[in-house]
XYZ file of C-alpha atoms in Angstrom:
395
model
C -43.136 7.979 -25.717
C -44.430 5.679 -23.752
C -46.343 7.504 -20.959
C -45.661 5.632 -17.251
C -48.209 5.922 -14.782
C -47.270 7.557 -10.987
C -46.926 3.723 -9.490
C -44.629 3.031 -11.496
C -42.598 6.271 -11.578
C -42.880 6.178 -7.483
C -41.775 2.237 -7.768
C -38.532 4.148 -9.129
C -38.097 6.843 -8.053
C -37.510 4.559 -5.039
C -34.599 3.236 -6.527
C -32.482 5.444 -7.312
C -32.792 7.933 -3.668
C -29.881 6.551 -2.392
C -28.456 8.139 -4.866
C -30.300 11.683 -5.834
C -30.783 12.368 -2.498
C -31.168 15.657 -3.170
C -34.383 17.459 -5.104
C -36.465 15.122 -3.726
C -36.417 16.094 0.666
C -36.291 18.375 2.767
C -35.113 17.280 5.140
C -31.608 19.646 5.504
C -29.146 20.403 4.206
C -25.573 20.706 4.099
C -25.402 22.919 6.790
C -21.652 24.459 5.494
C -20.204 27.215 7.966
C -20.667 30.547 5.846
C -18.091 32.318 4.018
C -17.240 35.727 5.655
C -18.702 38.425 3.270
C -17.805 41.842 1.739
C -18.824 44.878 3.026
C -20.846 46.915 0.852
C -18.845 48.942 -1.533
C -16.482 46.273 -2.199
C -14.862 46.115 -6.226
C -14.205 43.079 -7.918
C -11.760 40.295 -6.022
C -9.970 39.880 -9.025
C -9.841 41.830 -12.928
C -8.082 40.883 -15.489
C -5.122 43.435 -16.496
C -5.720 45.351 -12.419
C -3.587 44.712 -10.098
C -5.702 46.646 -7.313
C -8.864 43.427 -7.943
C -10.992 46.852 -9.222
C -12.562 47.932 -12.956
C -9.646 48.310 -15.418
C -11.296 47.117 -18.900
C -14.660 47.635 -20.211
C -17.367 44.928 -19.563
C -18.442 43.809 -23.203
C -21.381 43.671 -25.228
C -22.971 40.365 -23.886
C -20.795 39.977 -21.522
C -22.774 36.963 -19.028
C -23.343 37.786 -14.673
C -23.211 34.539 -13.121
C -24.502 33.779 -9.621
C -21.701 31.748 -7.644
C -23.574 29.379 -5.704
C -20.715 27.540 -4.090
C -19.052 30.441 -2.928
C -20.080 34.352 -2.303
C -19.916 35.474 -5.414
C -21.236 36.815 -8.327
C -18.113 36.522 -11.629
C -18.478 37.723 -14.714
C -17.653 36.608 -17.770
C -16.949 36.525 -21.631
C -18.337 33.805 -23.784
C -16.661 34.646 -26.523
C -12.914 34.960 -24.929
C -11.132 31.671 -24.621
C -9.601 29.631 -20.749
C -8.564 32.912 -18.704
C -9.666 35.745 -21.721
C -12.978 34.752 -21.014
C -12.546 35.420 -16.652
C -12.896 39.441 -16.446
C -13.178 39.081 -12.964
C -15.743 38.562 -9.310
C -17.516 40.049 -6.601
C -18.499 39.209 -3.527
C -22.202 39.753 -2.914
C -23.386 37.562 0.026
C -23.242 34.148 1.452
C -25.228 31.345 -1.844
C -26.584 33.390 -4.394
C -28.683 31.977 -6.341
C -31.331 33.713 -8.450
C -30.064 37.352 -10.038
C -32.461 39.683 -11.852
C -29.958 43.026 -14.112
C -32.193 46.192 -14.444
C -31.956 49.095 -16.728
C -29.625 51.364 -15.157
C -27.600 48.647 -15.057
C -28.409 47.083 -11.199
C -28.074 43.625 -10.613
C -30.354 42.618 -7.579
C -29.524 39.105 -6.665
C -30.507 37.025 -4.318
C -28.664 35.584 -1.071
C -28.573 33.628 2.385
C -27.342 36.834 3.941
C -29.976 39.358 2.502
C -30.673 41.414 -1.494
C -27.554 42.317 -2.899
C -27.240 45.514 -5.172
C -24.148 44.848 -7.863
C -23.046 47.973 -10.017
C -22.265 46.179 -13.540
C -20.370 49.315 -14.673
C -17.811 49.555 -11.586
C -18.278 45.440 -10.444
C -19.033 46.891 -7.523
C -21.685 45.627 -4.967
C -23.491 49.151 -4.323
C -26.275 47.364 -1.441
C -26.944 43.511 0.709
C -30.537 44.589 2.012
C -31.534 41.981 4.927
C -34.535 39.963 5.133
C -37.500 40.483 7.595
C -38.252 36.876 7.584
C -36.830 35.209 9.989
C -34.420 32.199 8.366
C -32.194 30.276 10.527
C -28.426 30.295 11.145
C -26.563 31.980 7.502
C -26.097 27.998 5.768
C -24.874 26.954 2.603
C -26.655 24.475 0.369
C -29.493 23.221 -1.686
C -31.370 23.805 1.547
C -29.867 26.984 3.173
C -31.724 29.687 3.795
C -31.961 32.832 2.826
C -33.070 34.795 -0.966
C -34.190 32.439 -3.566
C -36.276 33.472 -7.226
C -35.416 36.917 -7.619
C -37.885 39.254 -10.585
C -38.163 42.864 -11.332
C -41.141 45.503 -11.478
C -41.917 46.218 -15.241
C -41.415 49.862 -13.818
C -38.059 48.903 -12.606
C -39.225 49.954 -8.494
C -39.540 46.955 -7.237
C -37.586 43.521 -6.504
C -39.509 40.617 -5.737
C -37.382 38.206 -3.435
C -38.171 34.357 -3.123
C -37.010 34.333 0.768
C -37.477 30.006 1.595
C -38.386 29.426 5.522
C -36.469 26.095 6.536
C -39.095 23.893 7.748
C -41.244 25.950 6.240
C -42.907 28.016 4.289
C -41.816 31.004 1.799
C -42.497 34.438 2.008
C -42.309 36.906 -0.778
C -39.889 40.139 0.662
C -40.447 43.403 -1.498
C -37.353 45.628 -1.706
C -37.827 49.605 -2.811
C -35.030 49.938 -5.021
C -34.740 53.434 -4.298
C -34.898 53.386 -0.884
C -33.539 50.241 -0.814
C -35.072 47.805 2.054
C -37.617 45.813 2.000
C -41.572 46.878 2.223
C -43.620 44.669 2.274
C -44.076 40.491 3.106
C -46.509 38.597 2.200
C -46.620 34.311 3.152
C -46.327 32.238 0.873
C -45.581 28.357 -0.127
C -42.401 26.173 0.585
C -39.279 26.740 -1.103
C -39.488 29.460 -3.440
C -37.250 28.919 -6.055
C -38.000 30.929 -8.658
C -40.362 34.924 -8.791
C -41.721 35.351 -12.285
C -43.916 38.899 -13.162
C -46.884 39.653 -15.588
C -45.811 42.000 -17.768
C -48.341 44.338 -16.773
C -46.836 44.415 -13.033
C -49.989 43.346 -11.264
C -49.052 40.285 -10.287
C -46.219 38.248 -8.752
C -46.023 34.436 -8.868
C -43.271 32.112 -6.717
C -42.915 29.342 -7.448
C -43.120 27.200 -4.593
C -41.200 23.736 -4.998
C -42.256 21.894 -1.848
C -46.387 22.285 -1.768
C -46.874 21.969 -5.124
C -48.008 24.702 -5.953
C -47.581 28.717 -7.586
C -48.727 31.763 -5.901
C -50.672 34.567 -7.416
C -50.045 37.734 -5.781
C -51.449 41.035 -6.563
C -49.242 43.126 -5.916
C -52.563 46.073 -5.925
C -53.919 45.121 -1.840
C -50.860 42.190 -1.528
C -52.877 38.803 -1.092
C -52.605 35.693 -2.298
C -54.502 33.024 -4.162
C -52.535 29.644 -4.441
C -52.873 27.453 -7.721
C -51.543 23.717 -6.718
C -49.655 22.779 -9.560
C -48.713 19.148 -9.613
C -49.515 17.026 -13.416
C -48.300 13.996 -11.682
C -49.931 14.245 -8.627
C -49.040 14.876 -4.811
C -48.552 11.761 -3.729
C -44.179 11.448 -1.726
C -44.843 15.025 -0.561
C -41.143 16.340 0.200
C -40.056 13.045 -0.114
C -41.162 13.041 -3.764
C -39.485 14.341 -7.358
C -42.632 15.745 -9.488
C -42.388 19.216 -8.007
C -42.200 21.929 -9.851
C -39.226 23.962 -9.717
C -39.249 27.224 -12.210
C -41.681 29.206 -14.609
C -41.938 31.397 -17.652
C -44.018 33.254 -18.204
C -45.118 32.716 -22.475
C -44.799 36.484 -23.778
C -48.128 36.199 -25.811
C -50.580 35.493 -23.059
C -49.708 35.869 -19.924
C -49.682 31.905 -19.005
C -47.808 30.471 -16.814
C -45.591 27.656 -18.412
C -44.438 24.487 -15.793
C -42.597 21.505 -17.273
C -41.937 17.751 -16.151
C -40.322 15.195 -16.796
C -38.951 16.156 -19.672
C -43.085 14.896 -20.323
C -45.020 17.295 -19.543
C -45.861 20.915 -19.830
C -48.783 22.354 -17.141
C -50.227 25.481 -18.994
C -51.744 27.782 -16.152
C -53.974 30.458 -16.091
C -53.091 32.570 -12.765
C -55.935 34.421 -13.405
C -58.910 31.148 -13.454
C -56.660 28.587 -11.926
C -57.191 26.991 -14.592
C -54.234 24.092 -14.977
C -53.874 21.937 -18.825
C -51.353 19.418 -19.468
C -49.377 19.216 -22.819
C -47.351 17.019 -24.203
C -43.034 17.349 -24.009
C -40.186 14.708 -25.813
C -37.247 14.900 -23.209
C -38.227 12.410 -21.185
C -36.030 13.559 -18.520
C -35.949 15.725 -15.187
C -35.871 19.405 -15.711
C -34.964 22.172 -14.037
C -34.654 25.818 -15.366
C -36.783 27.360 -18.597
C -37.575 30.378 -19.753
C -39.154 31.936 -22.510
C -37.631 33.781 -26.069
C -39.157 36.906 -27.083
C -41.009 34.857 -29.485
C -42.904 32.840 -27.075
C -40.274 29.771 -27.973
C -39.581 27.854 -24.882
C -36.045 26.252 -23.320
C -36.014 23.492 -20.453
C -32.932 22.493 -18.849
C -32.731 18.981 -18.357
C -30.308 17.526 -15.432
C -30.556 14.701 -16.187
C -33.070 11.167 -15.313
C -33.958 10.153 -11.478
C -33.661 6.614 -13.128
C -31.041 5.811 -15.353
C -33.199 2.425 -16.916
C -35.510 4.701 -18.374
C -34.835 8.253 -18.470
C -32.853 10.249 -20.155
C -30.069 12.815 -19.814
C -28.732 16.332 -19.392
C -30.861 17.900 -22.685
C -32.361 21.333 -23.836
C -35.261 21.759 -24.992
C -36.359 24.051 -27.993
C -40.001 24.440 -28.008
C -41.288 26.679 -30.523
C -45.381 28.202 -30.052
C -46.724 25.259 -32.316
C -45.137 22.312 -29.802
C -42.464 20.994 -32.632
C -39.563 20.049 -29.502
C -35.385 19.903 -30.750
C -33.915 18.118 -27.817
C -29.875 19.416 -27.846
C -27.667 16.759 -25.786
C -25.915 18.274 -22.682
C -23.026 16.461 -20.860
C -23.304 16.745 -17.317
C -26.267 17.929 -14.987
C -27.240 21.923 -15.397
C -29.490 24.244 -13.768
C -30.546 27.561 -16.081
C -30.957 29.423 -18.873
C -30.409 32.658 -19.967
C -30.484 33.562 -23.778
C -28.345 36.809 -25.833
C -30.252 39.683 -26.454
C -30.707 37.783 -30.464
C -31.809 34.867 -29.226
C -29.594 33.096 -30.825
C -27.769 31.663 -28.255
C -28.467 29.429 -24.949
C -26.509 29.711 -22.186
C -27.004 26.861 -19.943
C -25.277 27.062 -15.901
C -24.045 23.989 -14.551
C -23.781 24.701 -11.377
C -27.268 22.504 -10.226
C -29.263 22.366 -7.481
C -27.518 18.212 -6.246
C -25.079 16.892 -6.168
C -22.630 16.495 -9.460
C -22.700 19.957 -10.624
C -19.602 21.467 -12.103
C -17.780 24.954 -12.794
C -18.646 26.482 -16.305
C -21.232 27.536 -18.732
C -22.699 25.170 -21.843
C -23.700 27.210 -24.587
C -25.828 26.477 -27.685
C -25.755 27.327 -31.142
C -29.717 27.097 -30.930
C -29.774 27.006 -35.189
C -27.459 24.470 -35.224
C -27.113 22.779 -31.515
C -24.133 23.336 -31.249
C -22.267 22.836 -27.821
C -19.627 24.591 -25.990
C -18.405 24.698 -22.661
C -16.172 27.558 -20.756
C -15.259 27.147 -18.014
C -17.187 29.635 -14.718
C -16.946 30.208 -11.197
C -18.228 28.039 -8.334
C -21.000 26.202 -8.512
C -22.487 28.611 -11.049
C -27.200 28.827 -11.171
C -28.485 31.813 -13.070
C -26.722 33.878 -15.656
C -28.061 37.313 -16.409
C -27.311 38.863 -19.921
C -25.620 42.146 -19.667
C -26.864 43.770 -23.048
C -30.699 43.732 -22.878
C -30.986 39.711 -23.048
C -33.550 37.113 -21.495
C -31.615 36.013 -18.415
C -32.317 33.998 -14.463
C -34.186 35.167 -12.480
C -33.944 32.227 -10.427
C -33.590 31.450 -12.532
């Protein structure tokens, strides 16, 4: 693949800024009014076979829970179903839900613009909405809205970590006690924390900060934060740059942080030393969501071209530990990816943080590359697999 210089890249970006004016800037969101949020205890809005709107049928094994970033709900989905049979109902959680993470007790924790929602996935009801301690301004929707973005759970399930976006300023990492269901600590991090991840031993939390070109490494012992710049193309262009980090995967074998860029470069970060090593990638497309399988295989979402004259379209990159990539083409923009428990199926959300999203998931057979599209929710963004698969916590 031809390597493009930074200067050439920036020139290409300038040529297409007018048509892709979402990811690059922090100058404001769509400013839409907040939908009315249901109070704690609200059950599913609609569940097939139930006139009352509650749950009358058991959630099938392998069902998905998807955040509806374009609404105030999370949707339950049976990926094996067809048409209406795939729709298992939705639950109101709070305005513009972004990331989601699932606890072993069946509680799903959802980062919304209003607070962290707790959802009992067995009864399909919201059991709490925990307000943030960080001031984020009026509750709005859209890409630049304030409130929770990336979210993760401590290995012992006692804490939820959520990255809180503060429009126009630096974000925070808020720590939620899962038993008390309240925020117990606030740690300053970088701008727009797209993703939050946790080390295997629980001693470190990683906030991937889109607009400050960095990852904040937070020590859960003394709650100090260190900044590691992750900018393989440099930081030229600042908030207007497209070449910023989005999501991170923690490599199971050694705890390294893996951040894909543009289908060209994979930043491999040692969170202890702060050293960043760059490896080549092959998809040649603007990349967002990423997750790692138990065997270390990396799954990376390509959202589509920045410059259509040079870049490739949407895709899913499957990258085993030896780096021999396979690229599966996708139709239309996508945002995040989650894996089934057996690792045979990848679920790629069509929600997208910019314009051009679609209301569905691409279901990818990892072995064959076969893609099936199913309708899901409203601007589906993050996905959790209810039988223990590897989900997106910002994904």
